[in-house]
Amino acid sequence: MRRESDLDGAARGTAGRWRTLRRPRPFGLLWGAATISALGDGVHWIALPLLAASVTSDPRLVSLVSVAEQLPWVLFGLLAGALADRVDRRRVLWRLDLVRAGIVAVLAGTVLTDSVTLPVVLLVAFTLTSVGTVYDAASAAMVPALVPVAERPAANGRLQAGTLVADTLLGAPVGATLFTLYAAAPFLVDTASFAVAAALVAAIPVAAAPHTLRTAAPTRSDRTAAPAGTGGTLAAPAHDAAVPVRDEAAAPVRAEAAAPVRDEAAVPVRDEAAVPVRDEAAAPSVRGVGAASPVHAGRTRTSLRSDIGAGLRFLLAHRLLRRLCWYGALINLVTTVAVALLVLYTRDVLHLDSLGYGLLVAAFAVGGVLGSLLAGRLARAIGGRPALLTALVLGALGAAGIALAPHPVPAAVAVGVFGAANGLWGVVAVSLRQSLVPDALFGRVTSAFRLVTLGVGPLGALAAGFVAHRYGLRAPIVVAAALLVAGTLVAPLLLRRTDLPVATG
């Protein structure tokens, strides 16, 4: 029988770990900034298509709002990822929040003066996302910096759930209501939310994760190792460190005598012995990829072009990441097609007003929150692969329901189911990506990933507008749903158990 002091110590340890996950100050600040910013995003995200629909009823023109919101990922996504791996991420986040506050304030001014036009709406949507490409690439690497590996699925779930609650569950109906009452109000609220988010991010202490928050530019020697994980199995790291660094013995580098290095004792390094990796003999070597290490900060810096290439090569060489990327693109295609026309679909097919449109979007958030919060627990209970397949099945059912729903109530249920699929897929997929991608490459790989997953958005939205103009508002959603159903049927053959990390497979 354990002594009482032992039991007390265990209880205190468990409570301490729970408090660390629930209320870590740096992560709490990041969560607060993301949630408050998401509230403003949800308000203006609803208001922008409503503003466009007040100018024109042509589905081709209204769908251009979605095109403008996603096109920057195609144009600037890779560059944003390379920049995010070179900058002080904390500093760039709060500064970009202030820039976005200024952009939305300009739009609010045009609405207040009754001088807003469709080109102005499209320009603001494009500019906000352009700034957001760098912001998202930098913020994606903040969770690995602030949260231990074992707690990242739960942290990602809370982050995504908080964002969904603020963005779509609260922001959507609030934005629609504010727009109905006073057209400029949603944009004034969004301006304030960006300013508050900037203050919270600026308050994150640099000491929380000095290397990840102050990343030196990648060096040539950081691009010599191939990505593990193109065959066999890989376990999630058993030990977490503030600075995950590859074992330099495993990666050929330039002569150490020719390069000044930092004190190794000052740089925490992950215990590679605790991380069983895939059989490198079975993995094709990819020239020019590897994890950046702070011990090489004094070496010759690489160009942005070579940094972008390193991120692309890592993604293309990793079979699991490639397939997660393609399925993420498929899910986003369906989402974009539905979102691009949802304001007209709600008004002309379901016969709802702007508030009904906001409530329909809120249904997506309810499902998304449930999927996000349950994702970590579900992945632990049934494994990562079954969780991903479950998300695809739910997504296919939800998309089909949206396409065929004859009444607002089943349409709302279908939207909720599709939202749950998005939440579940997003948390499990991003947690896998955080485990598989080295910290110093994370921004670049994430941007390459999003180039594909979000790059289909502008094409999907543009095509949806033309298909709807010719065949009706249901037609593009039916086509997108059919594609997701087909992808779900072949998913068990493509997402193989042997490709997933041992800890999540």
Short mmCIF file of C-alpha atoms in Angstrom, two decimals:
data_model
loop_
_atom_site.label_atom_id
_atom_site.label_comp_id
_atom_site.label_asym_id
_atom_site.label_seq_id
_atom_site.Cartn_x
_atom_site.Cartn_y
_atom_site.Cartn_z
CA MET A 1 0.00 0.00 0.00
CA ARG A 2 1.38 3.40 -0.96
CA ARG A 3 2.23 5.78 1.83
CA GLU A 4 -0.01 8.81 2.33
CA SER A 5 2.83 11.17 1.44
CA ASP A 6 3.32 9.30 -1.83
CA LEU A 7 -0.35 9.58 -2.64
CA ASP A 8 -0.32 13.28 -1.80
CA GLY A 9 2.72 13.77 -4.01
CA ALA A 10 1.09 11.91 -6.88
CA ALA A 11 -2.08 13.95 -6.47
CA ARG A 12 -0.11 17.17 -6.44
CA GLY A 13 1.81 16.04 -9.52
CA THR A 14 -1.40 15.20 -11.38
CA ALA A 15 -2.97 18.50 -10.35
CA GLY A 16 0.18 20.32 -11.40
CA ARG A 17 0.19 18.70 -14.82
CA TRP A 18 -3.50 19.53 -15.24
CA ARG A 19 -2.91 23.16 -14.27
CA THR A 20 0.05 23.27 -16.67
CA LEU A 21 -2.22 22.22 -19.53
CA ARG A 22 -5.26 24.19 -18.45
CA ARG A 23 -3.57 27.40 -17.38
CA PRO A 24 -0.05 27.77 -18.72
CA ARG A 25 0.53 31.51 -18.82
CA PRO A 26 2.29 31.69 -22.22
CA PHE A 27 -0.14 29.29 -23.88
CA GLY A 28 -3.05 31.01 -22.13
CA LEU A 29 -2.00 34.31 -23.66
CA LEU A 30 -1.73 32.69 -27.09
CA TRP A 31 -5.13 31.07 -26.62
CA GLY A 32 -6.67 34.35 -25.52
CA ALA A 33 -5.20 36.24 -28.46
CA ALA A 34 -6.35 33.61 -30.94
CA THR A 35 -9.85 33.48 -29.45
CA ILE A 36 -10.39 37.25 -29.31
CA SER A 37 -9.00 37.70 -32.81
CA ALA A 38 -11.24 34.85 -34.02
CA LEU A 39 -14.30 36.63 -32.61
CA GLY A 40 -13.51 39.66 -34.75
CA ASP A 41 -12.75 37.42 -37.72
CA GLY A 42 -16.12 35.72 -37.40
CA VAL A 43 -17.88 39.04 -37.26
CA HIS A 44 -16.23 40.39 -40.41
CA TRP A 45 -16.21 36.99 -42.16
CA ILE A 46 -20.00 37.01 -42.02
CA ALA A 47 -20.25 40.70 -42.82
CA LEU A 48 -18.05 40.68 -45.94
CA PRO A 49 -20.30 38.41 -48.07
CA LEU A 50 -23.36 40.20 -46.70
CA LEU A 51 -21.77 43.48 -47.75
CA ALA A 52 -21.01 42.02 -51.18
CA ALA A 53 -24.55 40.63 -51.50
CA SER A 54 -25.93 44.08 -50.71
CA VAL A 55 -24.04 45.37 -53.75
CA THR A 56 -24.82 42.52 -56.20
CA SER A 57 -26.85 39.32 -56.39
CA ASP A 58 -24.72 37.72 -59.12
CA PRO A 59 -23.28 34.48 -57.65
CA ARG A 60 -20.17 34.86 -59.79
CA LEU A 61 -19.39 38.23 -58.20
CA VAL A 62 -20.32 37.19 -54.66
CA SER A 63 -18.08 34.12 -54.93
CA LEU A 64 -15.16 36.44 -55.68
CA VAL A 65 -15.06 37.31 -51.97
CA SER A 66 -14.02 33.72 -51.22
CA VAL A 67 -11.56 33.82 -54.10
CA ALA A 68 -9.98 37.02 -52.76
CA GLU A 69 -9.78 35.55 -49.24
CA GLN A 70 -7.90 32.43 -50.36
CA LEU A 71 -5.85 33.54 -53.38
CA PRO A 72 -3.01 34.96 -51.22
CA TRP A 73 -2.18 31.46 -50.02
CA VAL A 74 -1.38 30.50 -53.60
CA LEU A 75 0.63 33.64 -54.26
CA PHE A 76 2.45 34.18 -50.98
CA GLY A 77 2.04 31.03 -48.89
CA LEU A 78 5.50 29.54 -49.49
CA LEU A 79 7.26 32.87 -49.03
CA ALA A 80 5.33 33.43 -45.80
CA GLY A 81 6.51 30.10 -44.41
CA ALA A 82 10.14 30.84 -45.19
CA LEU A 83 9.86 34.26 -43.56
CA ALA A 84 8.16 32.78 -40.48
CA ASP A 85 11.16 30.49 -39.90
CA ARG A 86 13.51 33.51 -39.91
CA VAL A 87 11.76 35.97 -37.61
CA ASP A 88 10.96 36.46 -33.96
CA ARG A 89 7.54 34.86 -34.18
CA ARG A 90 6.10 36.52 -31.10
CA ARG A 91 7.08 39.98 -32.31
CA VAL A 92 5.82 39.48 -35.85
CA LEU A 93 2.45 38.20 -34.58
CA TRP A 94 1.53 41.27 -32.55
CA ARG A 95 2.80 43.65 -35.23
CA LEU A 96 0.73 41.93 -37.92
CA ASP A 97 -2.33 42.09 -35.67
CA LEU A 98 -1.92 45.86 -35.58
CA VAL A 99 -1.58 45.97 -39.37
CA ARG A 100 -4.80 43.99 -39.76
CA ALA A 101 -6.56 46.31 -37.31
CA GLY A 102 -5.62 49.22 -39.57
CA ILE A 103 -6.89 47.44 -42.70
CA VAL A 104 -10.29 46.70 -41.19
CA ALA A 105 -10.51 50.23 -39.81
CA VAL A 106 -10.15 51.56 -43.38
CA LEU A 107 -13.02 49.34 -44.54
CA ALA A 108 -15.15 50.52 -41.61
CA GLY A 109 -14.46 54.09 -42.71
CA THR A 110 -15.71 53.42 -46.24
CA VAL A 111 -18.89 51.85 -44.88
CA LEU A 112 -19.45 54.79 -42.53
CA THR A 113 -19.08 57.25 -45.40
CA ASP A 114 -21.25 55.12 -47.72
CA SER A 115 -18.42 54.88 -50.24
CA VAL A 116 -17.88 51.12 -50.12
CA THR A 117 -17.88 49.23 -53.43
CA LEU A 118 -17.36 45.59 -54.40
CA PRO A 119 -13.73 46.23 -55.45
CA VAL A 120 -13.07 47.72 -52.00
CA VAL A 121 -14.53 44.63 -50.31
CA LEU A 122 -12.42 42.35 -52.51
CA LEU A 123 -9.26 44.37 -51.87
CA VAL A 124 -9.75 44.24 -48.10
CA ALA A 125 -10.43 40.48 -48.20
CA PHE A 126 -7.29 39.94 -50.28
CA THR A 127 -5.10 42.18 -48.11
CA LEU A 128 -6.26 40.65 -44.81
CA THR A 129 -5.43 37.15 -46.01
CA SER A 130 -2.11 38.28 -47.47
CA VAL A 131 -1.03 39.52 -44.05
CA GLY A 132 -2.60 36.43 -42.51
CA THR A 133 -0.35 34.07 -44.49
CA VAL A 134 2.70 35.19 -42.51
CA TYR A 135 0.68 35.39 -39.30
CA ASP A 136 -0.67 31.85 -39.62
CA ALA A 137 2.70 30.38 -40.56
CA ALA A 138 4.32 31.98 -37.51
CA SER A 139 1.50 31.16 -35.10
CA ALA A 140 1.40 27.50 -36.18
CA ALA A 141 4.87 27.05 -34.68
CA MET A 142 3.93 28.65 -31.36
CA VAL A 143 2.12 25.62 -29.93
CA PRO A 144 5.17 23.32 -30.21
CA ALA A 145 7.17 26.06 -28.50
CA LEU A 146 4.82 26.49 -25.57
CA VAL A 147 3.27 23.04 -25.00
CA PRO A 148 4.96 19.67 -24.29
CA VAL A 149 4.59 17.00 -26.99
CA ALA A 150 2.26 14.72 -25.04
CA GLU A 151 -0.18 17.58 -24.36
CA ARG A 152 -0.27 19.04 -27.87
CA PRO A 153 -3.39 17.20 -29.11
CA ALA A 154 -5.36 18.53 -26.12
CA ALA A 155 -3.84 22.00 -26.53
CA ASN A 156 -4.57 22.02 -30.27
CA GLY A 157 -8.11 20.88 -29.51
CA ARG A 158 -8.65 23.70 -27.02
CA LEU A 159 -7.11 26.23 -29.38
CA GLN A 160 -9.25 25.12 -32.31
CA ALA A 161 -12.37 24.84 -30.16
CA GLY A 162 -11.87 28.33 -28.74
CA THR A 163 -11.34 29.69 -32.22
CA LEU A 164 -14.46 27.98 -33.56
CA VAL A 165 -16.63 29.13 -30.65
CA ALA A 166 -15.48 32.72 -31.06
CA ASP A 167 -15.34 32.72 -34.86
CA THR A 168 -18.48 30.94 -35.97
CA LEU A 169 -20.61 30.14 -32.91
CA LEU A 170 -20.47 33.69 -31.52
CA GLY A 171 -18.98 35.76 -34.34
CA ALA A 172 -21.38 34.58 -37.04
CA PRO A 173 -24.72 35.46 -35.42
CA VAL A 174 -23.25 38.56 -33.76
CA GLY A 175 -21.80 39.73 -37.08
CA ALA A 176 -25.05 39.13 -38.93
CA THR A 177 -27.05 40.94 -36.23
CA LEU A 178 -24.64 43.87 -36.11
CA PHE A 179 -24.67 44.17 -39.89
CA THR A 180 -28.48 44.24 -39.89
CA LEU A 181 -28.49 46.97 -37.24
CA TYR A 182 -25.54 49.02 -38.49
CA ALA A 183 -23.42 47.96 -41.46
CA ALA A 184 -20.14 49.38 -40.11
CA ALA A 185 -20.46 47.80 -36.64
CA PRO A 186 -18.95 44.38 -37.51
CA PHE A 187 -15.80 45.99 -38.87
CA LEU A 188 -15.40 48.30 -35.88
CA VAL A 189 -15.61 45.25 -33.59
CA ASP A 190 -13.02 43.43 -35.68
CA THR A 191 -10.65 46.40 -35.49
CA ALA A 192 -10.84 46.34 -31.70
CA SER A 193 -10.33 42.55 -31.56
CA PHE A 194 -7.10 42.76 -33.54
CA ALA A 195 -5.79 45.47 -31.21
CA VAL A 196 -6.53 43.39 -28.08
CA ALA A 197 -5.00 40.28 -29.66
CA ALA A 198 -1.84 42.23 -30.43
CA ALA A 199 -1.52 43.25 -26.78
CA LEU A 200 -1.92 39.64 -25.57
CA VAL A 201 0.67 38.24 -27.97
CA ALA A 202 3.12 41.00 -27.05
CA ALA A 203 2.74 39.93 -23.41
CA ILE A 204 4.01 36.38 -24.08
CA PRO A 205 7.42 36.19 -22.38
CA VAL A 206 10.32 35.50 -24.72
CA ALA A 207 11.82 33.20 -22.07
CA ALA A 208 8.89 30.80 -22.53
CA ALA A 209 10.59 29.32 -25.60
CA PRO A 210 13.58 31.42 -26.62
CA HIS A 211 14.66 29.48 -29.71
CA THR A 212 11.23 29.03 -31.24
CA LEU A 213 10.19 32.58 -30.52
CA ARG A 214 13.51 33.96 -31.69
CA THR A 215 14.45 31.82 -34.61
CA ALA A 216 17.71 32.49 -36.42
CA ALA A 217 17.72 32.32 -40.18
CA PRO A 218 18.22 28.75 -41.46
CA THR A 219 21.79 27.84 -42.40
CA ARG A 220 23.17 25.72 -45.18
CA SER A 221 24.15 22.97 -42.79
CA ASP A 222 20.53 22.76 -41.66
CA ARG A 223 19.53 21.48 -45.10
CA THR A 224 21.54 18.28 -45.21
CA ALA A 225 19.33 15.67 -43.55
CA ALA A 226 16.43 13.83 -45.12
CA PRO A 227 13.03 13.71 -43.44
CA ALA A 228 12.42 10.61 -41.45
CA GLY A 229 9.12 8.97 -42.08
CA THR A 230 8.82 7.86 -45.67
CA GLY A 231 8.41 4.25 -44.70
CA GLY A 232 8.18 2.07 -41.59
CA THR A 233 7.04 3.54 -38.25
CA LEU A 234 7.77 6.56 -36.16
CA ALA A 235 6.90 7.15 -32.53
CA ALA A 236 6.03 10.53 -31.14
CA PRO A 237 8.83 12.00 -29.06
CA ALA A 238 8.92 10.56 -25.57
CA HIS A 239 10.74 13.55 -24.10
CA ASP A 240 9.84 17.13 -24.80
CA ALA A 241 12.31 19.97 -24.94
CA ALA A 242 11.94 23.65 -25.54
CA VAL A 243 14.25 23.31 -28.56
CA PRO A 244 13.79 20.03 -30.46
CA VAL A 245 17.05 19.49 -32.38
CA ARG A 246 18.11 16.57 -34.55
CA ASP A 247 21.07 14.51 -33.41
CA GLU A 248 23.93 16.03 -35.37
CA ALA A 249 25.66 12.67 -35.51
CA ALA A 250 22.88 11.52 -37.79
CA ALA A 251 23.19 14.42 -40.20
CA PRO A 252 26.31 15.19 -42.25
CA VAL A 253 27.31 18.82 -41.74
CA ARG A 254 30.18 21.13 -42.66
CA ALA A 255 33.42 20.88 -40.74
CA GLU A 256 32.72 21.99 -37.18
CA ALA A 257 36.15 23.60 -36.93
CA ALA A 258 35.19 26.14 -39.56
CA ALA A 259 32.02 27.34 -37.84
CA PRO A 260 31.59 29.07 -34.50
CA VAL A 261 28.95 27.37 -32.38
CA ARG A 262 27.01 28.22 -29.29
CA ASP A 263 27.57 26.55 -25.96
CA GLU A 264 25.97 23.13 -26.29
CA ALA A 265 25.11 23.10 -22.61
CA ALA A 266 22.81 26.06 -23.14
CA VAL A 267 20.78 24.31 -25.83
CA PRO A 268 18.34 21.59 -24.64
CA VAL A 269 18.37 18.73 -27.13
CA ARG A 270 15.79 16.03 -27.50
CA ASP A 271 16.88 12.58 -26.45
CA GLU A 272 17.12 10.82 -29.80
CA ALA A 273 17.50 7.46 -28.12
CA ALA A 274 13.91 7.79 -26.96
CA VAL A 275 12.63 8.47 -30.46
CA PRO A 276 12.52 5.36 -32.66
CA VAL A 277 12.46 6.54 -36.26
CA ARG A 278 11.66 5.00 -39.57
CA ASP A 279 14.26 2.89 -41.28
CA GLU A 280 16.33 5.45 -43.16
CA ALA A 281 17.68 2.78 -45.44
CA ALA A 282 14.18 2.35 -46.76
CA ALA A 283 13.57 6.05 -47.10
CA PRO A 284 14.68 7.93 -50.21
CA SER A 285 17.24 10.55 -49.29
CA VAL A 286 16.14 14.07 -50.08
CA ARG A 287 18.86 16.60 -50.63
CA GLY A 288 18.49 19.91 -48.88
CA VAL A 289 16.12 19.17 -46.00
CA GLY A 290 16.66 18.87 -42.28
CA ALA A 291 16.00 20.50 -38.96
CA ALA A 292 17.65 23.78 -38.19
CA SER A 293 19.65 23.82 -35.02
CA PRO A 294 20.59 26.86 -33.00
CA VAL A 295 24.11 25.54 -32.67
CA HIS A 296 24.65 26.53 -36.29
CA ALA A 297 23.45 30.09 -35.97
CA GLY A 298 26.86 31.43 -36.97
CA ARG A 299 27.02 29.72 -40.34
CA THR A 300 26.31 31.07 -43.78
CA ARG A 301 22.63 31.86 -44.15
CA THR A 302 20.61 30.38 -46.96
CA SER A 303 18.43 32.24 -49.44
CA LEU A 304 14.66 32.40 -49.20
CA ARG A 305 14.45 30.36 -52.39
CA SER A 306 16.47 27.50 -50.93
CA ASP A 307 14.49 27.68 -47.68
CA ILE A 308 11.22 27.38 -49.60
CA GLY A 309 12.65 24.44 -51.54
CA ALA A 310 13.63 22.71 -48.30
CA GLY A 311 10.06 22.89 -47.00
CA LEU A 312 8.61 21.63 -50.29
CA ARG A 313 11.09 18.75 -50.50
CA PHE A 314 10.35 17.66 -46.95
CA LEU A 315 6.61 17.58 -47.65
CA LEU A 316 6.94 15.80 -50.99
CA ALA A 317 9.30 13.17 -49.56
CA HIS A 318 7.00 12.27 -46.67
CA ARG A 319 4.25 9.90 -47.78
CA LEU A 320 1.93 10.43 -44.80
CA LEU A 321 2.22 14.22 -44.93
CA ARG A 322 1.55 14.17 -48.69
CA ARG A 323 -1.64 12.20 -48.28
CA LEU A 324 -2.84 14.24 -45.32
CA CYS A 325 -2.23 17.27 -47.51
CA TRP A 326 -4.34 15.97 -50.40
CA TYR A 327 -7.21 15.01 -48.12
CA GLY A 328 -7.01 18.36 -46.37
CA ALA A 329 -7.31 19.98 -49.79
CA LEU A 330 -10.37 17.86 -50.60
CA ILE A 331 -12.10 18.83 -47.35
CA ASN A 332 -11.26 22.48 -47.89
CA LEU A 333 -12.57 22.34 -51.45
CA VAL A 334 -15.98 21.18 -50.19
CA THR A 335 -15.92 23.81 -47.44
CA THR A 336 -15.00 26.60 -49.86
CA VAL A 337 -17.69 25.66 -52.37
CA ALA A 338 -20.32 25.69 -49.63
CA VAL A 339 -19.08 28.91 -48.03
CA ALA A 340 -18.73 30.79 -51.31
CA LEU A 341 -22.44 30.44 -52.04
CA LEU A 342 -23.87 29.95 -48.55
CA VAL A 343 -25.25 33.48 -48.28
CA LEU A 344 -27.21 33.05 -51.54
CA TYR A 345 -28.05 29.40 -50.79
CA THR A 346 -29.49 30.42 -47.43
CA ARG A 347 -31.51 33.27 -48.90
CA ASP A 348 -32.74 31.78 -52.19
CA VAL A 349 -32.96 28.03 -51.46
CA LEU A 350 -33.67 27.83 -47.73
CA HIS A 351 -35.47 31.22 -47.67
CA LEU A 352 -33.78 32.54 -44.54
CA ASP A 353 -32.77 36.10 -43.72
CA SER A 354 -29.29 37.33 -42.72
CA LEU A 355 -29.77 36.19 -39.11
CA GLY A 356 -30.71 32.73 -40.35
CA TYR A 357 -27.51 32.76 -42.37
CA GLY A 358 -25.55 33.55 -39.22
CA LEU A 359 -27.28 30.78 -37.26
CA LEU A 360 -26.57 28.29 -40.02
CA VAL A 361 -22.89 29.16 -39.82
CA ALA A 362 -23.14 28.85 -36.01
CA ALA A 363 -24.31 25.26 -36.49
CA PHE A 364 -20.98 24.60 -38.19
CA ALA A 365 -19.24 25.97 -35.10
CA VAL A 366 -21.21 23.77 -32.69
CA GLY A 367 -20.16 20.68 -34.60
CA GLY A 368 -16.61 21.97 -34.96
CA VAL A 369 -16.25 22.60 -31.23
CA LEU A 370 -17.48 19.11 -30.37
CA GLY A 371 -15.17 17.55 -32.95
CA SER A 372 -12.19 19.57 -31.74
CA LEU A 373 -12.70 18.89 -28.04
CA LEU A 374 -13.27 15.17 -28.56
CA ALA A 375 -10.47 14.72 -31.09
CA GLY A 376 -7.66 14.13 -28.60
CA ARG A 377 -9.68 11.69 -26.53
CA LEU A 378 -10.95 9.85 -29.61
CA ALA A 379 -7.46 9.57 -31.10
CA ARG A 380 -6.14 8.09 -27.84
CA ALA A 381 -9.05 5.67 -27.62
CA ILE A 382 -9.17 4.31 -31.17
CA GLY A 383 -5.92 5.53 -32.72
CA GLY A 384 -4.99 8.23 -35.20
CA ARG A 385 -5.91 6.34 -38.38
CA PRO A 386 -9.46 5.40 -37.27
CA ALA A 387 -9.96 8.98 -36.07
CA LEU A 388 -8.95 10.36 -39.47
CA LEU A 389 -11.22 7.87 -41.27
CA THR A 390 -14.09 8.76 -38.93
CA ALA A 391 -13.61 12.42 -39.81
CA LEU A 392 -13.80 11.63 -43.52
CA VAL A 393 -16.98 9.58 -43.13
CA LEU A 394 -18.64 12.35 -41.11
CA GLY A 395 -17.50 14.90 -43.67
CA ALA A 396 -18.96 12.93 -46.57
CA LEU A 397 -22.30 12.50 -44.77
CA GLY A 398 -22.43 16.17 -43.83
CA ALA A 399 -21.57 17.40 -47.32
CA ALA A 400 -24.19 15.15 -48.89
CA GLY A 401 -26.75 16.38 -46.38
CA ILE A 402 -26.00 20.03 -47.16
CA ALA A 403 -26.37 19.37 -50.88
CA LEU A 404 -29.71 17.56 -50.58
CA ALA A 405 -31.38 19.15 -47.52
CA PRO A 406 -34.97 20.23 -48.37
CA HIS A 407 -35.50 22.32 -45.21
CA PRO A 408 -33.45 24.58 -42.91
CA VAL A 409 -33.49 22.10 -39.99
CA PRO A 410 -31.86 19.13 -41.77
CA ALA A 411 -29.55 21.61 -43.48
CA ALA A 412 -28.41 22.89 -40.07
CA VAL A 413 -27.88 19.32 -38.84
CA ALA A 414 -25.82 18.50 -41.93
CA VAL A 415 -23.76 21.66 -41.49
CA GLY A 416 -23.13 20.68 -37.87
CA VAL A 417 -21.98 17.19 -38.83
CA PHE A 418 -19.65 18.63 -41.46
CA GLY A 419 -18.31 21.05 -38.86
CA ALA A 420 -17.58 18.15 -36.49
CA ALA A 421 -15.68 16.40 -39.27
CA ASN A 422 -13.61 19.53 -39.87
CA GLY A 423 -12.79 19.89 -36.18
CA LEU A 424 -11.83 16.25 -35.74
CA TRP A 425 -9.70 16.13 -38.89
CA GLY A 426 -7.99 19.43 -38.14
CA VAL A 427 -6.86 18.53 -34.62
CA VAL A 428 -5.62 15.02 -35.45
CA ALA A 429 -3.88 16.12 -38.66
CA VAL A 430 -2.12 19.14 -37.15
CA SER A 431 -0.99 17.11 -34.11
CA LEU A 432 0.55 14.56 -36.45
CA ARG A 433 2.24 17.31 -38.43
CA GLN A 434 3.69 18.85 -35.27
CA SER A 435 5.16 15.47 -34.31
CA LEU A 436 6.63 14.70 -37.72
CA VAL A 437 8.09 18.06 -38.81
CA PRO A 438 11.25 19.51 -37.18
CA ASP A 439 10.75 22.86 -35.47
CA ALA A 440 13.11 24.77 -37.75
CA LEU A 441 11.22 23.56 -40.84
CA PHE A 442 7.75 23.85 -39.37
CA GLY A 443 6.82 27.23 -40.84
CA ARG A 444 7.98 26.27 -44.32
CA VAL A 445 6.37 22.82 -44.32
CA THR A 446 3.14 24.25 -42.90
CA SER A 447 3.04 26.88 -45.64
CA ALA A 448 3.72 24.28 -48.34
CA PHE A 449 0.94 22.19 -46.79
CA ARG A 450 -1.45 25.13 -46.83
CA LEU A 451 -0.46 26.10 -50.35
CA VAL A 452 -2.15 22.91 -51.46
CA THR A 453 -5.00 22.68 -48.94
CA LEU A 454 -5.97 26.34 -49.27
CA GLY A 455 -4.79 26.76 -52.84
CA VAL A 456 -7.76 24.79 -54.13
CA GLY A 457 -10.05 27.32 -52.49
CA PRO A 458 -9.92 30.11 -55.09
CA LEU A 459 -10.42 27.65 -57.93
CA GLY A 460 -13.27 25.94 -56.10
CA ALA A 461 -15.02 29.19 -55.24
CA LEU A 462 -14.64 30.53 -58.78
CA ALA A 463 -15.91 27.30 -60.31
CA ALA A 464 -18.79 27.17 -57.83
CA GLY A 465 -19.96 30.62 -58.90
CA PHE A 466 -20.06 29.70 -62.60
CA VAL A 467 -21.65 26.28 -62.02
CA ALA A 468 -24.31 27.82 -59.78
CA HIS A 469 -25.00 30.55 -62.36
CA ARG A 470 -25.65 27.92 -65.03
CA TYR A 471 -27.15 24.96 -63.12
CA GLY A 472 -28.48 26.39 -59.85
CA LEU A 473 -27.14 26.91 -56.33
CA ARG A 474 -27.32 23.24 -55.32
CA ALA A 475 -25.27 21.94 -58.25
CA PRO A 476 -21.72 22.89 -57.10
CA ILE A 477 -22.36 21.56 -53.59
CA VAL A 478 -23.58 18.24 -55.03
CA VAL A 479 -20.42 17.91 -57.14
CA ALA A 480 -18.13 18.76 -54.21
CA ALA A 481 -19.94 16.30 -51.93
CA ALA A 482 -19.60 13.53 -54.54
CA LEU A 483 -15.84 14.11 -54.68
CA LEU A 484 -15.55 13.84 -50.89
CA VAL A 485 -17.61 10.63 -50.85
CA ALA A 486 -15.32 9.12 -53.49
CA GLY A 487 -12.22 10.16 -51.56
CA THR A 488 -13.62 8.65 -48.36
CA LEU A 489 -14.18 5.29 -50.05
CA VAL A 490 -10.51 4.95 -51.03
CA ALA A 491 -9.10 6.48 -47.84
CA PRO A 492 -8.51 3.13 -46.06
CA LEU A 493 -6.15 2.18 -48.90
CA LEU A 494 -4.22 5.46 -48.85
CA LEU A 495 -4.00 6.24 -45.12
CA ARG A 496 -2.21 3.06 -44.09
CA ARG A 497 -1.61 2.15 -40.46
CA THR A 498 2.11 1.56 -41.06
CA ASP A 499 2.55 5.19 -42.15
CA LEU A 500 1.30 6.66 -38.89
CA PRO A 501 3.38 7.21 -35.76
CA VAL A 502 3.25 4.24 -33.41
CA ALA A 503 1.81 6.39 -30.63
CA THR A 504 -1.17 7.47 -32.75
CA GLY A 505 -1.70 4.68 -35.25
#
